[in-house]
Coordinates of C-alpha atoms and ligand atoms in Angstrom, one line a residue:
X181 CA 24.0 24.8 -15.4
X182 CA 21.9 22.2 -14.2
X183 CA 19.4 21.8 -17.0
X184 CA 21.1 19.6 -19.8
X185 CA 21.3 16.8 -16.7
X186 CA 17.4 17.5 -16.2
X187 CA 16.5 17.2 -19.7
X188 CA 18.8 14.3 -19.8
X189 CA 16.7 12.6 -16.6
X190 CA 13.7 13.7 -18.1
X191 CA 14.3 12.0 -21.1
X192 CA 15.4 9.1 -20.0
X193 CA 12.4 8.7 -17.3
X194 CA 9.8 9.7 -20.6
X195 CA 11.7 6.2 -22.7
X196 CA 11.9 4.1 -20.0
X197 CA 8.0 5.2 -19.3
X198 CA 6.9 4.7 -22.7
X199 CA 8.9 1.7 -23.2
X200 CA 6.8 -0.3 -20.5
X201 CA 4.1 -1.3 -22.2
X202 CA 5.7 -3.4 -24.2
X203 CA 8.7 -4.4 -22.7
X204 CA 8.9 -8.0 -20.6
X205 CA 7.6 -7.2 -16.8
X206 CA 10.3 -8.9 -14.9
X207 CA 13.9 -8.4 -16.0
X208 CA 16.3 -10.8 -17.6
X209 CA 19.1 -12.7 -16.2
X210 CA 21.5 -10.9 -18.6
X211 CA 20.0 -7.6 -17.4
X212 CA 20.6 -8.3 -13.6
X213 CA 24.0 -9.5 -14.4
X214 CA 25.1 -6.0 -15.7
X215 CA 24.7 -4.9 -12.3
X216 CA 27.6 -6.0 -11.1
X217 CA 28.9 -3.1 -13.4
X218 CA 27.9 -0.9 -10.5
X219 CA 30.1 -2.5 -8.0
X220 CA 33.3 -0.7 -8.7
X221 CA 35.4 0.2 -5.9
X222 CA 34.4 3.6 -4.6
X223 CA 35.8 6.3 -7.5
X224 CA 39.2 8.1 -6.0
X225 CA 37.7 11.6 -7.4
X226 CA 34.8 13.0 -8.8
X227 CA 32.5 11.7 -12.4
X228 CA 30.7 13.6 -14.4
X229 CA 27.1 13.7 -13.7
X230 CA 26.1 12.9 -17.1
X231 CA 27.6 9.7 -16.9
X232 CA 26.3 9.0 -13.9
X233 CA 23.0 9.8 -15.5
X234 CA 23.9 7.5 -17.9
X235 CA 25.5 4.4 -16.1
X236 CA 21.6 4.7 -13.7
X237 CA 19.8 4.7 -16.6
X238 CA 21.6 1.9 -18.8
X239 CA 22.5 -0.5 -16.2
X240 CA 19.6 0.0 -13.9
X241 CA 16.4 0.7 -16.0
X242 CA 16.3 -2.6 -17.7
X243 CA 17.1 -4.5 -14.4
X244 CA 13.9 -2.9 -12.9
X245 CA 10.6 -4.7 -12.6
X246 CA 8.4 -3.0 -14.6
X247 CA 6.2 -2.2 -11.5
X248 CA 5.3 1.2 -13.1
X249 CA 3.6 -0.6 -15.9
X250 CA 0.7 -1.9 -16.7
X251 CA 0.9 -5.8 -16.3
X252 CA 2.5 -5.8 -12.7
X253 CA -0.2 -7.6 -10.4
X254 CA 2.4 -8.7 -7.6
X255 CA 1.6 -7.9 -3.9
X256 CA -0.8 -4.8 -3.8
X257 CA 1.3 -1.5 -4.8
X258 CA -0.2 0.8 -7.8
X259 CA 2.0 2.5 -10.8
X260 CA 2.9 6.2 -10.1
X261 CA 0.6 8.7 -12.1
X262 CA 2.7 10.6 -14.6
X263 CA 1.4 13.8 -13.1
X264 CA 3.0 12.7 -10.1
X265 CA 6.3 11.5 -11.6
X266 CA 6.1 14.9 -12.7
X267 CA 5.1 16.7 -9.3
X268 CA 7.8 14.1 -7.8
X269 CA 10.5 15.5 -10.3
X270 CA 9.3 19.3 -9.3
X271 CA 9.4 18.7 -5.8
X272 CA 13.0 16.6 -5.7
X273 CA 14.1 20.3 -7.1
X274 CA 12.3 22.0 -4.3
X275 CA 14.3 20.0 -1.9
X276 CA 12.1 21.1 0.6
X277 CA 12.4 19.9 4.0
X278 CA 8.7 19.7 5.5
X279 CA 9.3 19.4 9.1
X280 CA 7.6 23.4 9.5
X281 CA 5.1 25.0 8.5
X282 CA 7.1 28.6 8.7
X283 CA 10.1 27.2 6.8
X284 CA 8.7 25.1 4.2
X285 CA 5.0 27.0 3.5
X286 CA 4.6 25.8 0.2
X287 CA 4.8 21.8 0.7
X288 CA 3.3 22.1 4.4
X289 CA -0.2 24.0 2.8
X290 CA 0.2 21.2 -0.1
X291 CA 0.3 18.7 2.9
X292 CA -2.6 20.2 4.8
X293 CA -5.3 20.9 1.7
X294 CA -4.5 17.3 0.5
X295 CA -5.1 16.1 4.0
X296 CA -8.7 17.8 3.8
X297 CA -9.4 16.3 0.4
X298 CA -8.3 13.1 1.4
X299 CA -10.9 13.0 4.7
X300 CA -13.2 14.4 2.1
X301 CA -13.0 11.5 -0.7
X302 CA -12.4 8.6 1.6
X303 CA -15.3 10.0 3.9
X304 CA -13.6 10.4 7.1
X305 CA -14.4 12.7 9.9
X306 CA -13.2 16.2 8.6
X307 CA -11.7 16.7 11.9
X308 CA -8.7 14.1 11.9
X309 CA -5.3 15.1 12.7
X310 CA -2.8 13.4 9.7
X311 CA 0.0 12.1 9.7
X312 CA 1.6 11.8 5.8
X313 CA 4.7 8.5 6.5
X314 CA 6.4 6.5 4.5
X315 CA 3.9 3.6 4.1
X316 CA 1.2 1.6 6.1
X317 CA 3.7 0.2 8.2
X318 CA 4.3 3.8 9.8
X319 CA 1.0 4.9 9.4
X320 CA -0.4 2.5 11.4
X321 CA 2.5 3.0 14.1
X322 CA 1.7 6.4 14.1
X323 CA -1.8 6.2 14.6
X324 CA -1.3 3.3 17.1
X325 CA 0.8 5.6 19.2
X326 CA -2.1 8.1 19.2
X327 CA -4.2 5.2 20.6
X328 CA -1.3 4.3 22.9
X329 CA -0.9 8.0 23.6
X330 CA -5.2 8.4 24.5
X331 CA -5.7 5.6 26.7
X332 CA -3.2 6.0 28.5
X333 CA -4.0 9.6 29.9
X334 CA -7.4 8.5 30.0
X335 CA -5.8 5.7 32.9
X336 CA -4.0 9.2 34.1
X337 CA -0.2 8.0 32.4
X338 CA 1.5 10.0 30.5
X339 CA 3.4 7.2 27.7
X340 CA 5.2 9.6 26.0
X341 CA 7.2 11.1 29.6
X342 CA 7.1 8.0 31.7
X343 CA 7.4 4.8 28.7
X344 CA 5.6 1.6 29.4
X345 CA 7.1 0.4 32.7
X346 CA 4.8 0.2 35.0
X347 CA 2.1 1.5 33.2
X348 CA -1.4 0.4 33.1
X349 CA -2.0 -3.0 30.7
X350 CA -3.5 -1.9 27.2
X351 CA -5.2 -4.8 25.7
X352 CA -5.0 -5.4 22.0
X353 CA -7.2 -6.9 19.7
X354 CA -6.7 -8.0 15.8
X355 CA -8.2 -10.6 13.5
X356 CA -6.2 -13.8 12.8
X357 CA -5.2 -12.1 9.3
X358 CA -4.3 -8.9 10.2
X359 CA -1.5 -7.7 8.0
X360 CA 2.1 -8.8 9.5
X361 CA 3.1 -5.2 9.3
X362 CA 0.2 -3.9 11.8
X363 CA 1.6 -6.7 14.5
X364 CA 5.1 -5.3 13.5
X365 CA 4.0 -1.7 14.7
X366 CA 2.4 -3.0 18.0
X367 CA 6.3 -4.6 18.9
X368 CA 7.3 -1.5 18.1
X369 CA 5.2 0.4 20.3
X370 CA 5.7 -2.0 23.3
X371 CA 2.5 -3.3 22.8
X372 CA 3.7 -6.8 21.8
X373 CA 3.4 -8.8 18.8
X374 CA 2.4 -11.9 20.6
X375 CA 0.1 -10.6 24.0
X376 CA -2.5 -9.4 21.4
X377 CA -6.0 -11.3 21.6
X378 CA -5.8 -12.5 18.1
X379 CA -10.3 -13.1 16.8
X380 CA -11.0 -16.1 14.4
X381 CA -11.5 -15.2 10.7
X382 CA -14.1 -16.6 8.6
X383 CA -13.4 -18.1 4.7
X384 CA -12.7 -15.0 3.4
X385 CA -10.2 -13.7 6.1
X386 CA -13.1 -11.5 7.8
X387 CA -12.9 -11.4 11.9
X388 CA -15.9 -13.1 12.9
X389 CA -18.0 -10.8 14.7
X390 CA -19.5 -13.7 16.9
X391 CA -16.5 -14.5 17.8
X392 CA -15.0 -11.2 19.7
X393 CA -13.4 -11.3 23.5
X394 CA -14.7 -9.6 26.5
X395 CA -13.2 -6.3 26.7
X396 CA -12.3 -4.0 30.1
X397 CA -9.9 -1.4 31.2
X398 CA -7.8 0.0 27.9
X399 CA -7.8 -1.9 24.8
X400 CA -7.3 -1.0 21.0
X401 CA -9.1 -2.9 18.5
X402 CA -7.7 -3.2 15.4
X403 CA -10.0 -3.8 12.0
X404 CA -8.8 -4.4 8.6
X405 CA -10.3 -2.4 5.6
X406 CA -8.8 -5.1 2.7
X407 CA -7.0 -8.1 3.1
X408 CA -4.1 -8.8 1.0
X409 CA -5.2 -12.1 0.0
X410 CA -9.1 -11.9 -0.6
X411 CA -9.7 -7.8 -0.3
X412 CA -12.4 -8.3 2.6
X413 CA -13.1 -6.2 4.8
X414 CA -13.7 -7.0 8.3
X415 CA -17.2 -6.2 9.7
X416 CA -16.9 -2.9 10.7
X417 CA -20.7 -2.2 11.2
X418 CA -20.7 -4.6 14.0
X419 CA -17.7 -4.2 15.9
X420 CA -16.9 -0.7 15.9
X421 CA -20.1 -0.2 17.7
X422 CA -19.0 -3.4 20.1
X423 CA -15.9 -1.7 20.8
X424 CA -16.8 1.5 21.3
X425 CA -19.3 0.3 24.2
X426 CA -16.3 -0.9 26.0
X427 CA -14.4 2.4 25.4
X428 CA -12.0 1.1 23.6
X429 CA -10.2 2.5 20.7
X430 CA -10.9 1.2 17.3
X431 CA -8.1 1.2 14.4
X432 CA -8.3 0.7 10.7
X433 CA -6.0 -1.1 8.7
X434 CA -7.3 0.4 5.5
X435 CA -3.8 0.2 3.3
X436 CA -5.4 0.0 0.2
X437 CA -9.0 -1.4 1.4
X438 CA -10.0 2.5 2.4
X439 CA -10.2 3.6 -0.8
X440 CA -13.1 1.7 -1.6
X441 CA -14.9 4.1 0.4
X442 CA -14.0 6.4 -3.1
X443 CA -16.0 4.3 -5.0
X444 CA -19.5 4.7 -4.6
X445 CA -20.0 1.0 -5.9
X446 CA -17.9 -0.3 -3.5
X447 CA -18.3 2.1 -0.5
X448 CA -20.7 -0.2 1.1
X449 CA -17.4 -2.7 1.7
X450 CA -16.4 0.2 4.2
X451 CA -20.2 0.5 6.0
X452 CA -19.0 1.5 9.3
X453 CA -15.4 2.1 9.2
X454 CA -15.5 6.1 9.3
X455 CA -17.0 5.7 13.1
X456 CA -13.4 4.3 14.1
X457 CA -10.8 6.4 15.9
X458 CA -8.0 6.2 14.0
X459 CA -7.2 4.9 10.0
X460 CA -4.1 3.9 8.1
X461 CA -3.8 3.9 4.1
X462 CA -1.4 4.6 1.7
X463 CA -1.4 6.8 -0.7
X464 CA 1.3 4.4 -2.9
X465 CA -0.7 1.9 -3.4
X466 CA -4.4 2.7 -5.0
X467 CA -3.9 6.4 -5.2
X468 CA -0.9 5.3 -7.5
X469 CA 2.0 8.1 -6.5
X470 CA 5.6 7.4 -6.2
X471 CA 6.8 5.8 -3.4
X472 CA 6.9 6.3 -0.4
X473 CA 3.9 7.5 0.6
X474 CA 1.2 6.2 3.7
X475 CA -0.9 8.5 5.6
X476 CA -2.1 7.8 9.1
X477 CA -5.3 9.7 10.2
X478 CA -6.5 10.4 13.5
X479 CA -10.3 11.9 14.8
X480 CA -8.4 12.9 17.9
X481 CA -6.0 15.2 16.3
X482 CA -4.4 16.3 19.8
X483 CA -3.8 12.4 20.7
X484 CA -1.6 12.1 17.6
X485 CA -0.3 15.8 18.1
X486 CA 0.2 14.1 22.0
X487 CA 2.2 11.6 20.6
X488 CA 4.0 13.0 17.9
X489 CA 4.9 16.3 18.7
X490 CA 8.5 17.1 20.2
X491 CA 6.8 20.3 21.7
X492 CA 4.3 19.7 24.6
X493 CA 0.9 19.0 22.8
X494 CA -0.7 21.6 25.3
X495 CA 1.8 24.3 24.2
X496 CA 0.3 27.1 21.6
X497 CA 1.8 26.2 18.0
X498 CA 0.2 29.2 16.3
X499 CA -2.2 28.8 13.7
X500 CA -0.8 26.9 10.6
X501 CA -0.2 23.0 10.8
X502 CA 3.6 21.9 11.2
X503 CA 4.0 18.5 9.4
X504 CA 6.3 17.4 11.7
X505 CA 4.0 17.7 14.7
X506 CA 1.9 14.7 13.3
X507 CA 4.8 12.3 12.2
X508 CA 7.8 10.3 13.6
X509 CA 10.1 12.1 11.6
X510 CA 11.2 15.4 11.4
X511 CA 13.3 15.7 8.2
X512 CA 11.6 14.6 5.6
X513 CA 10.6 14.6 1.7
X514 CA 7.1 17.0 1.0
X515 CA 4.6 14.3 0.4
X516 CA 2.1 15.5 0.3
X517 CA 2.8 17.2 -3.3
X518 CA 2.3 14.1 -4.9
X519 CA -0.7 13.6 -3.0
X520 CA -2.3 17.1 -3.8
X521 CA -0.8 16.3 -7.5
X522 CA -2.6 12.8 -7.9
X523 CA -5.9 14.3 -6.1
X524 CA -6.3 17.4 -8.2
X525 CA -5.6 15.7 -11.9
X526 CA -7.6 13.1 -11.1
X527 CA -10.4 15.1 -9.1
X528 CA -13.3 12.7 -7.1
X529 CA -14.4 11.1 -10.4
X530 CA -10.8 10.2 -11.5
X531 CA -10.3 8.2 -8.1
X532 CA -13.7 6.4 -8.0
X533 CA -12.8 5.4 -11.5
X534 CA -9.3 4.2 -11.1
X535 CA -10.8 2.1 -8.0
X536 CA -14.2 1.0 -9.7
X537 CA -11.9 0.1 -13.1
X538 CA -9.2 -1.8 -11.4
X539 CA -12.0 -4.1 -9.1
X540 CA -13.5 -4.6 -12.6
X541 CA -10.0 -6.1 -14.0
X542 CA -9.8 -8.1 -11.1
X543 CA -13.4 -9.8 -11.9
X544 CA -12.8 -10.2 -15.8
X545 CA -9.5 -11.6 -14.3
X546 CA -11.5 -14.3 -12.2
X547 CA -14.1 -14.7 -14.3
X548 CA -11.7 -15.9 -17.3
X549 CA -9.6 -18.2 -14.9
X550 CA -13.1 -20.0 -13.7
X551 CA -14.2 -20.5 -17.1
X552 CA -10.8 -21.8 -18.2
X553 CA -11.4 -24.5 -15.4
X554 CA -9.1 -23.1 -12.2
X555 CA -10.5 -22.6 -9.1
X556 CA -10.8 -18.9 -7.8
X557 CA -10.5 -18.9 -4.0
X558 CA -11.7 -15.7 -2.8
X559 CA -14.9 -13.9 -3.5
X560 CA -13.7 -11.3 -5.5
X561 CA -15.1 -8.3 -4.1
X562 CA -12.3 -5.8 -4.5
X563 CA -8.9 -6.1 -6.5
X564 CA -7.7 -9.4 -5.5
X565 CA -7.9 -12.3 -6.7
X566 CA -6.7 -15.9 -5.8
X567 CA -6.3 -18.8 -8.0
X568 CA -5.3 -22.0 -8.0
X569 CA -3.9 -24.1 -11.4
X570 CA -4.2 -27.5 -9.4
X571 CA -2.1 -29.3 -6.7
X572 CA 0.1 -26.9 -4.8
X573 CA 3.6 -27.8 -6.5
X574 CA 1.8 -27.4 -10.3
X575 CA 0.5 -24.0 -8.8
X576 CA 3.9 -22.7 -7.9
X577 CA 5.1 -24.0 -11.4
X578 CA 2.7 -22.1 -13.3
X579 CA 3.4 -18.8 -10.8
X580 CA 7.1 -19.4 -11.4
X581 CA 6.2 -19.7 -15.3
X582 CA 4.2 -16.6 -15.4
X583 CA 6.8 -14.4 -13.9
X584 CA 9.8 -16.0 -16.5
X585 CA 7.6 -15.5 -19.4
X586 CA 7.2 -11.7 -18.7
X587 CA 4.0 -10.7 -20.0
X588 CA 3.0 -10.0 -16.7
X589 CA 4.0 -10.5 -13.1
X590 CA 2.2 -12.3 -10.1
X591 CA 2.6 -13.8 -6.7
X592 CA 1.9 -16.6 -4.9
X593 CA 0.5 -17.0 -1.3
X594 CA -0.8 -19.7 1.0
X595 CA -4.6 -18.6 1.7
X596 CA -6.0 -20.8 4.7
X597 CA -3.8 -23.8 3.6
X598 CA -4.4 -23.7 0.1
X599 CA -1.1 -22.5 -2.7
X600 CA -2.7 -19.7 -4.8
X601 CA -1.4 -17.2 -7.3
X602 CA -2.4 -13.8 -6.4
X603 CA -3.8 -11.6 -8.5
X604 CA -3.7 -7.7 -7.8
X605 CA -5.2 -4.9 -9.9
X606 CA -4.0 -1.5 -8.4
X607 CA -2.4 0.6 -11.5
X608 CA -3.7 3.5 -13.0
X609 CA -2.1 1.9 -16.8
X610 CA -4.0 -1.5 -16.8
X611 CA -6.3 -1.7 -20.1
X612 CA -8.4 -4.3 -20.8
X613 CA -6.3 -5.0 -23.3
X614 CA -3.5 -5.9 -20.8
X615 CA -5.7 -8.2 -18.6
X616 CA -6.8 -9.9 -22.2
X617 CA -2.7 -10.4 -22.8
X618 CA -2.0 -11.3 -19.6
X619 CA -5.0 -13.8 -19.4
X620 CA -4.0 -15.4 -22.3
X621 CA -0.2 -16.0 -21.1
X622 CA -1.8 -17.3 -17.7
X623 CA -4.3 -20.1 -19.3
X624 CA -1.3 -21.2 -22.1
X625 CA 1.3 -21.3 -19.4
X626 CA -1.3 -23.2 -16.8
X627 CA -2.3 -25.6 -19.5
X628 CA 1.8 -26.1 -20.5
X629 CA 2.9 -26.5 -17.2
X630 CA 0.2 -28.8 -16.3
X631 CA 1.1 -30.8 -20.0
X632 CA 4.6 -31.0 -18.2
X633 CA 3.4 -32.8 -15.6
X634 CA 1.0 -35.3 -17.2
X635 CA 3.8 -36.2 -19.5
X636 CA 5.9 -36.5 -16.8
X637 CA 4.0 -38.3 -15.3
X638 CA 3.6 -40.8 -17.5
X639 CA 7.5 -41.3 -18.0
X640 CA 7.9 -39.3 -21.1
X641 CA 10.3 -37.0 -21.9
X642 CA 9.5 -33.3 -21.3
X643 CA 12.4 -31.6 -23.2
X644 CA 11.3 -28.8 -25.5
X645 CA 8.1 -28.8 -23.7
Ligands
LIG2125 C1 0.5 -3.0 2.1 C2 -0.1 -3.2 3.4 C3 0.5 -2.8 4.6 C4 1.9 -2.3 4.6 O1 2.1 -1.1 3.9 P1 3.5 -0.5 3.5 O2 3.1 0.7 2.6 O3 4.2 -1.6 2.7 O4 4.2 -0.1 4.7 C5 -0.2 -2.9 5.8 N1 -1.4 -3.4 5.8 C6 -2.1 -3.8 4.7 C7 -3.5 -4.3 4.8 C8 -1.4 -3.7 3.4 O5 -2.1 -4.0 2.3

């Protein structure tokens, strides 16, 4: 009964797939008008599937941004791995709701042996408790809340049965360019987003490791493993070992920055980071499956189980892992069958390649804007690169220019007071015959735009320009 829709969906996912490599990255005005297609009063009685099928697939797939493809550089998000478009598409069937172990065996063992492998190839302890979430966001609230959880009892509180009132101050540390998000999950957790003691960076958005508080009585101190802007890393090698000689409990921010530790050409960026407590990533991002996927890890695996876990952590589970004992939800998609998917088709050497390949985009990407007389702002050390075309306003010209002219799709920022296009390599389908393409429509639409503006300038007319 159900299979002409599936071969229908299937069909339609394999065009719209194959169609990306060529098609324009953002969408067209005309395209995001037909949206409003959609927007029908709610339908009195029931509609075929199929053409509900078809009114997704015709109205919506060319109003997308072609984030899937292969010339989508904006913010830092990968391009889901056919295999796990196809595990995704297995598992939506499945309909499997991974909360436990005894209900749901299949996706929770998927969940648990891609856990292992995951501590295996990023090169964290093989003990950590895991949490798989929806992003970084949750993954660092999750493994925050196991640091919450930890200190706490240490101070002889219990966070979890008695909240935060009157409980024993936590101090919290991050680096001036810790990623919004992290300071987003410490507000959540009742940890504040402003009483944090917030450490200097240095030019490439590094906390300063000569420039770190005096700690006492409980404190979390959270690192970054990749900035958004530059990729740094912040100096784990010296302040995990500072922080850990205070007893406090040190954090990784890792999003997309762990997975240099996959690389062995880049795993030095991470020297330091596994001797932390507790890690965030995602697994949407470099390891490039569908959203949404982030994954907190935690070497205590009873302070997350402490925190997480609706049944008292010092109750007997029985032997195999329950999911939900390690995340903030209880209901929820199987995960980690993307994750297993992505891990197993592209076994260690697939993921140090995807990492090493996309790092050496991002350096023909900076090398080529240098040489074409723009200033690179960052040393490009992972996937990111920031460039600037010029004065700030002829910068966001150019950035709004790239994005019309659809051969590819960037951002801008503001790194340390300077207006920069970003730059970031994290898909699976970039070629370097895409960052050629690309490169070109960067340099002719930088040199147009900043035409534009010299004629302007000089009180000429810039029509047709
Ligand atoms: C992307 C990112 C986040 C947020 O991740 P989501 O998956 O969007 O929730 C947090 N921290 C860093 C460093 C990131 O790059």
């Amino acid at each position: 009964m159900p299979q002409p829709l599936l071969e229908d969906a299937a069909a339609r996912a394999a065009r719209y797939l194959d169609g990306l490599g060529e098609r324009r990255v953002a969408p067209l005005p005309a395209a995001l008008a037909r949206l409003a297609e959609w927007d029908a009063p709610l339908p009195d009685g029931p509609t075929d599937p199929a053409v509900v099928l078809r009114l997704l697939d015709e109205i919506g797939s060319p109003a997308t941004m072609a984030m899937a493809g292969p010339r989508f550089f904006g913010f830092v998000i990968g391009a889901a791995l056919p295999v796990t478009v196809a595990a995704n598409c297995l598992a939506g069937a499945w309909d499997q709701n991974t909360g436990l172990h005894a209900v749901t065996p299949a996706t929770a063992e998927l969940e648990r042996i891609s856990l292992r492998w995951l501590l295996d190839v990023l090169g964290l302890p093989p003990e950590c408790g895991g949490g798989f979430v929806t992003g970084a966001t949750v993954a660092n609230f999750t493994a925050l809340a196991a640091a919450r959880h930890a200190l706490l009892a240490r101070a002889g509180w219990d966070v979890e049965a008695q909240g935060l009132f009157g409980a024993p101050p936590i101090t919290v540390v991050v680096g001036e360019e810790a990623h919004p998000t992290l300071v987003k999950s410490l507000g959540l957790l009742g940890l504040g987003r402003s009483r944090v003691v917030t450490v200097p960076v240095d030019a490439q958005g590094r906390m300063r490791a000569d420039a770190l508080p005096p700690l006492s009585g409980p404190a979390i101190v959270c690192i970054q493993a990749g900035s958004v802007n530059t990729g740094a890393c912040d100096p784990a090698e010296a302040i995990v070992p500072w922080a850990k000689r205070a007893g406090a409990w040190v954090h990784v921010d890792g999003a997309f920055g762990l997975w240099a530790a996959a690389a062995p050409v880049l795993r030095h960026l991470t020297a330091g980071v596994r001797d932390a407590d507790s890690w965030a990533t995602d697994a949407h991002k470099w390891l490039n499956v569908p959203y949404d996927c982030g994954l907190a890890f935690v070497r205590d695996a009873e302070a997350l189980r402490g925190a997480m876990a609706i049944r008292a952590a010092y109750l007997p589970t029985g032997a195999p892992r329950d999911p939900s004992d390690y995340t903030p939800e209880l209901s929820r998609r199987a995960r980690g069958v993307e994750v297993w998917a992505a891990l197993r088709a592209l076994g260690r050497s697939g993921i140090a390649d995807l990492v090493e390949r996309t790092c050496r985009h991002a350096q023909r990407f900076a090398a080529r804007l240098a040489a074409g007389g723009y200033e690179v702002l960052n040393d490009v050390v992972l996937n990111q690169v920031l460039v600037s075309f010029g004065e700030p306003e002829l910068t966001e010209r150019v950035i709004a220019a790239i994005q019309q002219d659809g051969t590819c799709w960037c951002g801008g920022t503001v790194w340390q007071g300077r207006t920069a296009m970003r730059i970031s390599v994290c898909s699976w389908a970039t070629t370097d015959a895409d960052v050629e393409r690309s490169l070109e429509a960067m340099l002719r639409l930088a040199r147009r735009e900043a035409a534009v503006r010299g004629a302007g300038a000089r009180g000429t007319s810039t029509s047709g320009a």
